[in-house]
Coordinates of C-alpha atoms in Angstrom, one line a residue:
X23 CA 147.4 -200.5 217.9
X24 CA 147.3 -198.5 215.0
X25 CA 147.1 -200.2 211.8
X26 CA 146.9 -198.0 208.5
X27 CA 145.2 -198.6 206.5
X28 CA 146.4 -200.3 202.6
X29 CA 146.0 -198.0 199.9
X30 CA 145.2 -198.7 196.8
X31 CA 147.1 -197.4 193.1
X32 CA 145.9 -194.4 192.2
X33 CA 144.6 -195.7 188.1
X34 CA 145.0 -193.0 185.3
X35 CA 141.8 -191.4 184.2
X36 CA 139.8 -192.7 181.4
X37 CA 139.8 -190.9 178.6
X38 CA 136.8 -189.4 177.0
X39 CA 135.1 -192.8 174.8
X40 CA 135.6 -189.6 172.0
X41 CA 138.9 -189.2 172.6
X42 CA 139.2 -193.3 172.1
X43 CA 137.2 -193.2 169.0
X44 CA 139.5 -189.9 167.8
X45 CA 142.6 -192.2 168.3
X46 CA 141.3 -195.3 166.8
X47 CA 143.5 -197.0 163.5
X48 CA 141.3 -195.1 160.5
X49 CA 141.2 -197.5 158.0
X50 CA 140.4 -196.6 154.3
X51 CA 136.5 -197.6 154.2
X52 CA 135.7 -195.8 156.8
X53 CA 138.5 -192.6 155.8
X54 CA 136.4 -192.2 152.3
X55 CA 133.7 -192.6 153.2
X56 CA 134.5 -189.6 155.6
X57 CA 135.6 -187.5 153.1
X58 CA 132.1 -188.6 151.0
X59 CA 130.1 -187.2 154.0
X60 CA 127.1 -189.6 155.1
X61 CA 124.7 -186.7 153.8
X62 CA 126.2 -187.6 150.1
X63 CA 125.8 -191.0 150.6
X64 CA 122.4 -190.7 151.0
X65 CA 122.6 -188.7 147.9
X66 CA 124.1 -191.8 145.8
X67 CA 122.3 -194.0 147.1
X68 CA 119.0 -192.7 145.7
X69 CA 120.4 -191.3 142.8
X70 CA 121.6 -195.6 142.0
X71 CA 117.8 -196.6 143.0
X72 CA 116.1 -194.2 140.8
X73 CA 118.1 -195.2 138.4
X74 CA 118.4 -198.8 138.7
X75 CA 113.9 -198.3 138.9
X76 CA 113.2 -196.1 135.5
X77 CA 116.4 -198.5 133.7
X78 CA 114.5 -201.5 135.2
X79 CA 111.3 -199.7 133.6
X80 CA 112.7 -198.7 130.4
X81 CA 115.7 -200.3 129.0
X82 CA 116.5 -196.8 126.5
X83 CA 116.1 -194.4 130.4
X84 CA 119.9 -195.5 130.6
X85 CA 120.9 -195.1 127.6
X86 CA 123.8 -192.6 126.2
X87 CA 121.8 -190.5 124.7
X88 CA 119.0 -190.1 127.5
X89 CA 121.4 -189.4 129.9
X90 CA 123.1 -186.2 128.0
X91 CA 119.8 -185.3 127.2
X92 CA 120.2 -185.5 131.5
X93 CA 122.7 -183.7 132.4
X94 CA 121.6 -180.6 129.5
X95 CA 118.6 -181.2 130.7
X96 CA 119.8 -180.2 134.6
X97 CA 122.5 -177.3 133.1
X98 CA 120.5 -174.1 133.8
X99 CA 119.1 -175.4 137.5
X100 CA 122.4 -176.5 137.5
X101 CA 124.0 -173.4 137.6
X102 CA 121.5 -171.4 139.1
X103 CA 121.7 -174.4 142.5
X104 CA 124.8 -173.0 142.7
X105 CA 125.1 -169.9 143.2
X106 CA 121.8 -170.7 145.4
X107 CA 124.3 -172.9 147.6
X108 CA 126.1 -169.5 148.3
X109 CA 124.1 -167.7 149.4
X110 CA 121.8 -169.9 151.5
X111 CA 125.7 -170.4 153.4
X112 CA 126.2 -167.1 153.8
X113 CA 122.4 -166.9 155.5
X114 CA 120.9 -165.5 153.0
X115 CA 118.1 -166.7 150.3
X116 CA 116.9 -165.5 146.1
X117 CA 114.3 -166.8 145.0
X118 CA 114.1 -164.5 141.7
X119 CA 117.4 -166.1 140.2
X120 CA 114.6 -168.2 137.0
X121 CA 112.7 -164.4 136.4
X122 CA 116.8 -163.3 136.5
X123 CA 117.3 -166.0 133.7
X124 CA 114.9 -165.2 132.3
X125 CA 115.2 -161.4 132.2
X126 CA 118.4 -162.0 130.3
X127 CA 117.8 -164.7 128.0
X128 CA 115.8 -161.8 127.0
X129 CA 118.1 -158.9 126.9
X130 CA 120.4 -161.6 125.3
X131 CA 119.0 -162.7 122.2
X132 CA 117.1 -158.7 122.5
X133 CA 122.0 -156.8 122.0
X134 CA 122.2 -159.6 119.6
X135 CA 119.7 -158.5 117.2
X136 CA 119.8 -155.1 118.0
X137 CA 123.9 -155.2 117.5
X138 CA 123.7 -156.7 114.3
X139 CA 123.8 -160.5 114.7
X140 CA 126.5 -159.8 117.6
X141 CA 126.6 -162.7 120.2
X142 CA 129.3 -161.6 122.3
X143 CA 127.3 -158.6 122.5
X144 CA 124.6 -160.0 123.4
X145 CA 126.1 -162.4 125.9
X146 CA 127.9 -158.8 127.9
X147 CA 125.0 -157.3 127.7
X148 CA 123.5 -160.2 129.2
X149 CA 125.6 -160.2 132.1
X150 CA 125.9 -157.1 133.0
X151 CA 121.9 -157.1 133.5
X152 CA 122.2 -160.2 135.8
X153 CA 125.4 -158.8 138.6
X154 CA 123.5 -155.3 137.9
X155 CA 120.2 -157.2 139.7
X156 CA 122.2 -158.9 141.1
X157 CA 123.6 -155.9 143.1
X158 CA 120.5 -154.1 143.6
X159 CA 118.5 -157.2 145.1
X160 CA 122.2 -157.4 147.6
X161 CA 121.8 -153.1 149.1
X162 CA 117.9 -153.9 149.1
X163 CA 118.5 -156.6 151.4
X164 CA 121.3 -154.7 153.0
X165 CA 120.2 -150.8 153.3
X166 CA 116.9 -151.6 153.0
X167 CA 117.6 -153.7 155.7
X168 CA 114.3 -155.6 154.0
X169 CA 114.0 -160.2 154.3
X170 CA 116.1 -161.9 151.9
X171 CA 112.6 -163.9 151.6
X172 CA 111.3 -160.8 151.1
X173 CA 113.0 -159.2 148.7
X174 CA 113.8 -161.2 146.4
X175 CA 110.1 -162.4 146.6
X176 CA 109.5 -159.3 144.8
X177 CA 112.4 -160.3 142.5
X178 CA 111.1 -162.7 141.1
X179 CA 107.7 -161.2 139.7
X180 CA 109.1 -157.3 139.0
X181 CA 112.2 -159.0 136.9
X182 CA 110.0 -162.0 135.7
X183 CA 107.1 -158.6 135.2
X184 CA 110.2 -156.8 133.2
X185 CA 111.1 -159.4 131.3
X186 CA 107.5 -159.3 130.0
X187 CA 107.6 -156.1 129.3
X188 CA 110.4 -155.2 127.0
X189 CA 109.8 -158.3 125.2
X190 CA 106.3 -158.3 124.8
X191 CA 105.3 -161.6 126.2
X192 CA 107.3 -163.1 123.8
X193 CA 109.7 -165.0 122.5
X194 CA 112.4 -162.3 121.4
X195 CA 115.0 -163.5 118.1
X196 CA 116.7 -166.5 116.9
X197 CA 120.7 -167.2 117.6
X198 CA 121.4 -170.2 115.8
X199 CA 122.8 -168.9 113.0
X200 CA 125.3 -167.5 115.1
X201 CA 128.1 -170.2 115.7
X202 CA 129.1 -169.0 119.4
X203 CA 125.4 -170.0 119.9
X204 CA 125.2 -172.8 117.8
X205 CA 128.8 -173.9 120.3
X206 CA 126.9 -173.2 123.4
X207 CA 123.7 -175.8 122.9
X208 CA 125.2 -178.2 120.5
X209 CA 129.0 -178.3 120.8
X210 CA 131.2 -180.6 122.7
X211 CA 134.4 -181.4 123.9
X212 CA 136.2 -184.3 125.0
X213 CA 132.9 -185.4 123.8
X214 CA 131.0 -183.6 126.1
X215 CA 128.6 -181.3 126.0
X216 CA 129.5 -177.6 125.9
X217 CA 126.3 -176.5 128.9
X218 CA 128.0 -179.4 130.7
X219 CA 131.0 -178.9 130.5
X220 CA 129.7 -174.4 131.7
X221 CA 128.9 -176.0 134.5
X222 CA 131.2 -177.9 135.6
X223 CA 133.9 -175.6 135.4
X224 CA 131.5 -172.9 137.6
X225 CA 130.7 -175.5 139.7
X226 CA 134.8 -176.0 140.3
X227 CA 135.4 -172.8 140.7
X228 CA 133.4 -171.9 143.2
X229 CA 134.0 -174.7 145.2
X230 CA 137.3 -174.0 145.1
X231 CA 136.6 -170.3 146.5
X232 CA 134.4 -171.7 149.5
X233 CA 137.2 -174.7 150.5
X234 CA 139.9 -173.5 149.9
X235 CA 140.0 -170.4 150.5
X236 CA 139.2 -166.7 153.4
X237 CA 136.1 -165.6 151.4
X238 CA 134.8 -168.8 151.1
X239 CA 136.1 -169.9 155.3
X240 CA 134.4 -165.8 156.0
X241 CA 132.0 -167.1 153.7
X242 CA 130.4 -170.0 156.3
X243 CA 131.3 -167.8 159.5
X244 CA 129.2 -165.3 158.2
X245 CA 126.6 -167.6 157.9
X246 CA 127.4 -169.5 160.7
X247 CA 127.5 -166.4 163.9
X248 CA 127.1 -163.1 161.4
X249 CA 127.9 -162.0 165.4
X250 CA 130.7 -163.0 165.6
X251 CA 131.5 -162.9 162.1
X252 CA 131.6 -158.9 162.6
X253 CA 133.0 -159.0 165.7
X254 CA 135.8 -160.9 163.8
X255 CA 136.3 -158.2 161.4
X256 CA 134.7 -159.3 159.0
X257 CA 132.8 -157.5 156.3
X258 CA 129.2 -158.8 156.3
X259 CA 127.9 -156.8 153.9
X260 CA 131.2 -156.6 151.5
X261 CA 129.6 -160.5 151.6
X262 CA 126.4 -160.1 150.9
X263 CA 126.0 -158.4 148.3
X264 CA 129.3 -159.9 145.9
X265 CA 127.0 -164.0 147.3
X266 CA 124.3 -161.5 145.0
X267 CA 126.2 -160.4 143.0
X268 CA 127.4 -163.9 141.9
X269 CA 123.9 -165.1 142.2
X270 CA 123.1 -163.1 138.9
X271 CA 125.2 -162.9 137.3
X272 CA 125.3 -166.8 136.8
X273 CA 121.7 -167.0 136.8
X274 CA 122.3 -164.1 133.4
X275 CA 125.1 -166.9 132.3
X276 CA 122.0 -169.7 133.3
X277 CA 119.8 -166.9 130.9
X278 CA 121.5 -167.4 128.0
X279 CA 122.6 -170.9 127.8
X280 CA 118.4 -171.0 127.8
X281 CA 118.4 -168.7 125.3
X282 CA 120.9 -171.2 123.2
X283 CA 119.0 -174.5 124.2
X284 CA 115.4 -172.7 122.9
X285 CA 117.1 -170.6 119.9
X286 CA 115.4 -167.4 121.1
X287 CA 115.1 -165.1 124.3
X288 CA 112.5 -166.4 126.8
X289 CA 110.7 -164.1 129.4
X290 CA 109.3 -166.9 131.1
X291 CA 108.9 -169.8 129.4
X292 CA 111.8 -172.6 130.5
X293 CA 112.7 -170.3 133.8
X294 CA 109.8 -170.5 135.8
X295 CA 110.1 -173.6 138.9
X296 CA 113.7 -172.9 138.4
X297 CA 113.9 -170.8 142.1
X298 CA 112.6 -173.9 143.4
X299 CA 114.6 -176.9 141.9
X300 CA 117.5 -174.1 143.2
X301 CA 117.0 -174.1 146.7
X302 CA 115.4 -177.6 146.5
X303 CA 118.5 -178.9 145.4
X304 CA 120.6 -176.4 147.9
X305 CA 118.2 -178.2 150.7
X306 CA 118.7 -181.8 149.7
X307 CA 123.0 -181.1 148.8
X308 CA 123.6 -180.6 152.7
X309 CA 122.5 -177.0 153.2
X310 CA 121.7 -175.7 156.5
X311 CA 118.1 -173.5 155.2
X312 CA 119.5 -170.5 158.1
X313 CA 122.8 -170.2 157.2
X314 CA 127.2 -171.8 157.3
X315 CA 126.2 -175.4 156.4
X316 CA 126.2 -177.4 153.0
X317 CA 128.9 -177.1 149.7
X318 CA 128.8 -177.7 145.4
X319 CA 129.5 -181.8 146.8
X320 CA 126.4 -183.2 147.8
X321 CA 124.1 -179.9 145.6
X322 CA 125.5 -181.6 142.0
X323 CA 124.6 -184.6 143.4
X324 CA 121.1 -183.2 144.4
X325 CA 120.7 -181.8 140.6
X326 CA 121.5 -184.7 139.3
X327 CA 118.9 -186.9 141.4
X328 CA 116.4 -184.0 140.9
X329 CA 116.7 -184.7 136.7
X330 CA 117.2 -188.9 136.8
X331 CA 113.7 -188.1 138.3
X332 CA 112.2 -185.8 136.4
X333 CA 113.7 -187.4 133.1
X334 CA 112.1 -190.6 134.8
X335 CA 108.8 -189.5 134.7
X336 CA 108.5 -187.8 131.7
X337 CA 109.7 -191.2 130.0
X338 CA 107.3 -193.5 131.9
X339 CA 104.9 -190.9 130.5
X340 CA 103.9 -190.1 133.5
X341 CA 102.0 -186.7 134.5
X342 CA 104.7 -183.8 134.4
X343 CA 102.9 -181.7 137.8
X344 CA 103.4 -185.6 138.6
X345 CA 107.0 -184.2 139.0
X346 CA 105.5 -180.2 141.0
X347 CA 104.8 -183.1 143.8
X348 CA 107.9 -184.7 143.7
X349 CA 109.9 -181.5 144.5
X350 CA 107.7 -180.2 147.1
X351 CA 107.7 -183.7 148.9
X352 CA 111.3 -183.9 148.9
X353 CA 112.1 -181.0 149.7
X354 CA 109.9 -181.0 152.5
X355 CA 112.1 -184.2 153.5
X356 CA 114.8 -181.9 152.9
X357 CA 114.1 -179.8 155.6
X358 CA 112.2 -182.2 157.8
X359 CA 116.0 -184.3 158.4
X360 CA 117.9 -180.9 158.5
X361 CA 115.7 -179.8 161.2
X362 CA 116.2 -183.9 162.9
X363 CA 119.6 -184.1 162.2
X364 CA 120.1 -180.6 164.3
X365 CA 117.8 -181.9 167.3
X366 CA 116.3 -178.3 166.4
X367 CA 112.8 -177.5 168.4
X368 CA 109.4 -178.7 166.7
X369 CA 107.8 -175.7 165.7
X370 CA 104.2 -174.5 168.5
X371 CA 105.7 -177.6 170.5
X372 CA 107.9 -177.4 173.8
X373 CA 111.5 -178.1 174.2

């Protein structure tokens, strides 16, 4: 006599763990933390630590006057870091932004003097030179098929040399008798320095461009996978050249602010080292140096962190050379963290 084996009812397939996590209701705190991002939270923590450390060592460090000094000092580096972020997201790099700012500073002061103290002529000439230099960088990279690092490294030396040649290696002009330059350097809007407002407006415009427009989505696509972007019909040459033109134009704005802040056109002083600051801020802010990842919010937090650190070291009377050491260490740390987070294979070691 045969018996039919009892059958157990089939169990519904288990949902993957990722799906179960995705279906869990998110708390308000979780939503806020998710929108801010782990990278930005780390930067906020580091910034709070730096402020607490130097504030405990010197009570004047957290005074309103000193915070304004930090903001104004970080403005020029912040502008360059914002456009450096765009270039890096595209998969490029612009090492020449500091030299571009120095050249624009000299041009703005010399054009101001040559035009009979017309501030708008000085600003306009600087912006034209900045856009032209950016266009030249992009053309060399695209049509000359030169690696962006090599092309802009050459630009770093060349533009600094041009600025020194046209100025004779000396500061040019004096602009602080002009109300426009005085407003740029010392003016306030709603109690906030004009220079800080310029950084905020440029950063907000670039943030909206990257996050909420098709242009921004195409920029991320190019940096993430240029082959896929090309097959999708995106004009890579147009976007890459536009990124470098934007970089040059905003570097010229930084140069004009440098002129306003120092009172004259500076071929080297004030602009040297800005390229390293901009790259460090972008990397600390979460930009993947391979492209396709990054954001303006993280970059601005990194700019604030670097500005607070440099100011704190200065207030404590620590040798300025240590600022370079700290900046280089932070850049290496940011890249190492990216490598570990992305699980990239270590150079020279088996996978």
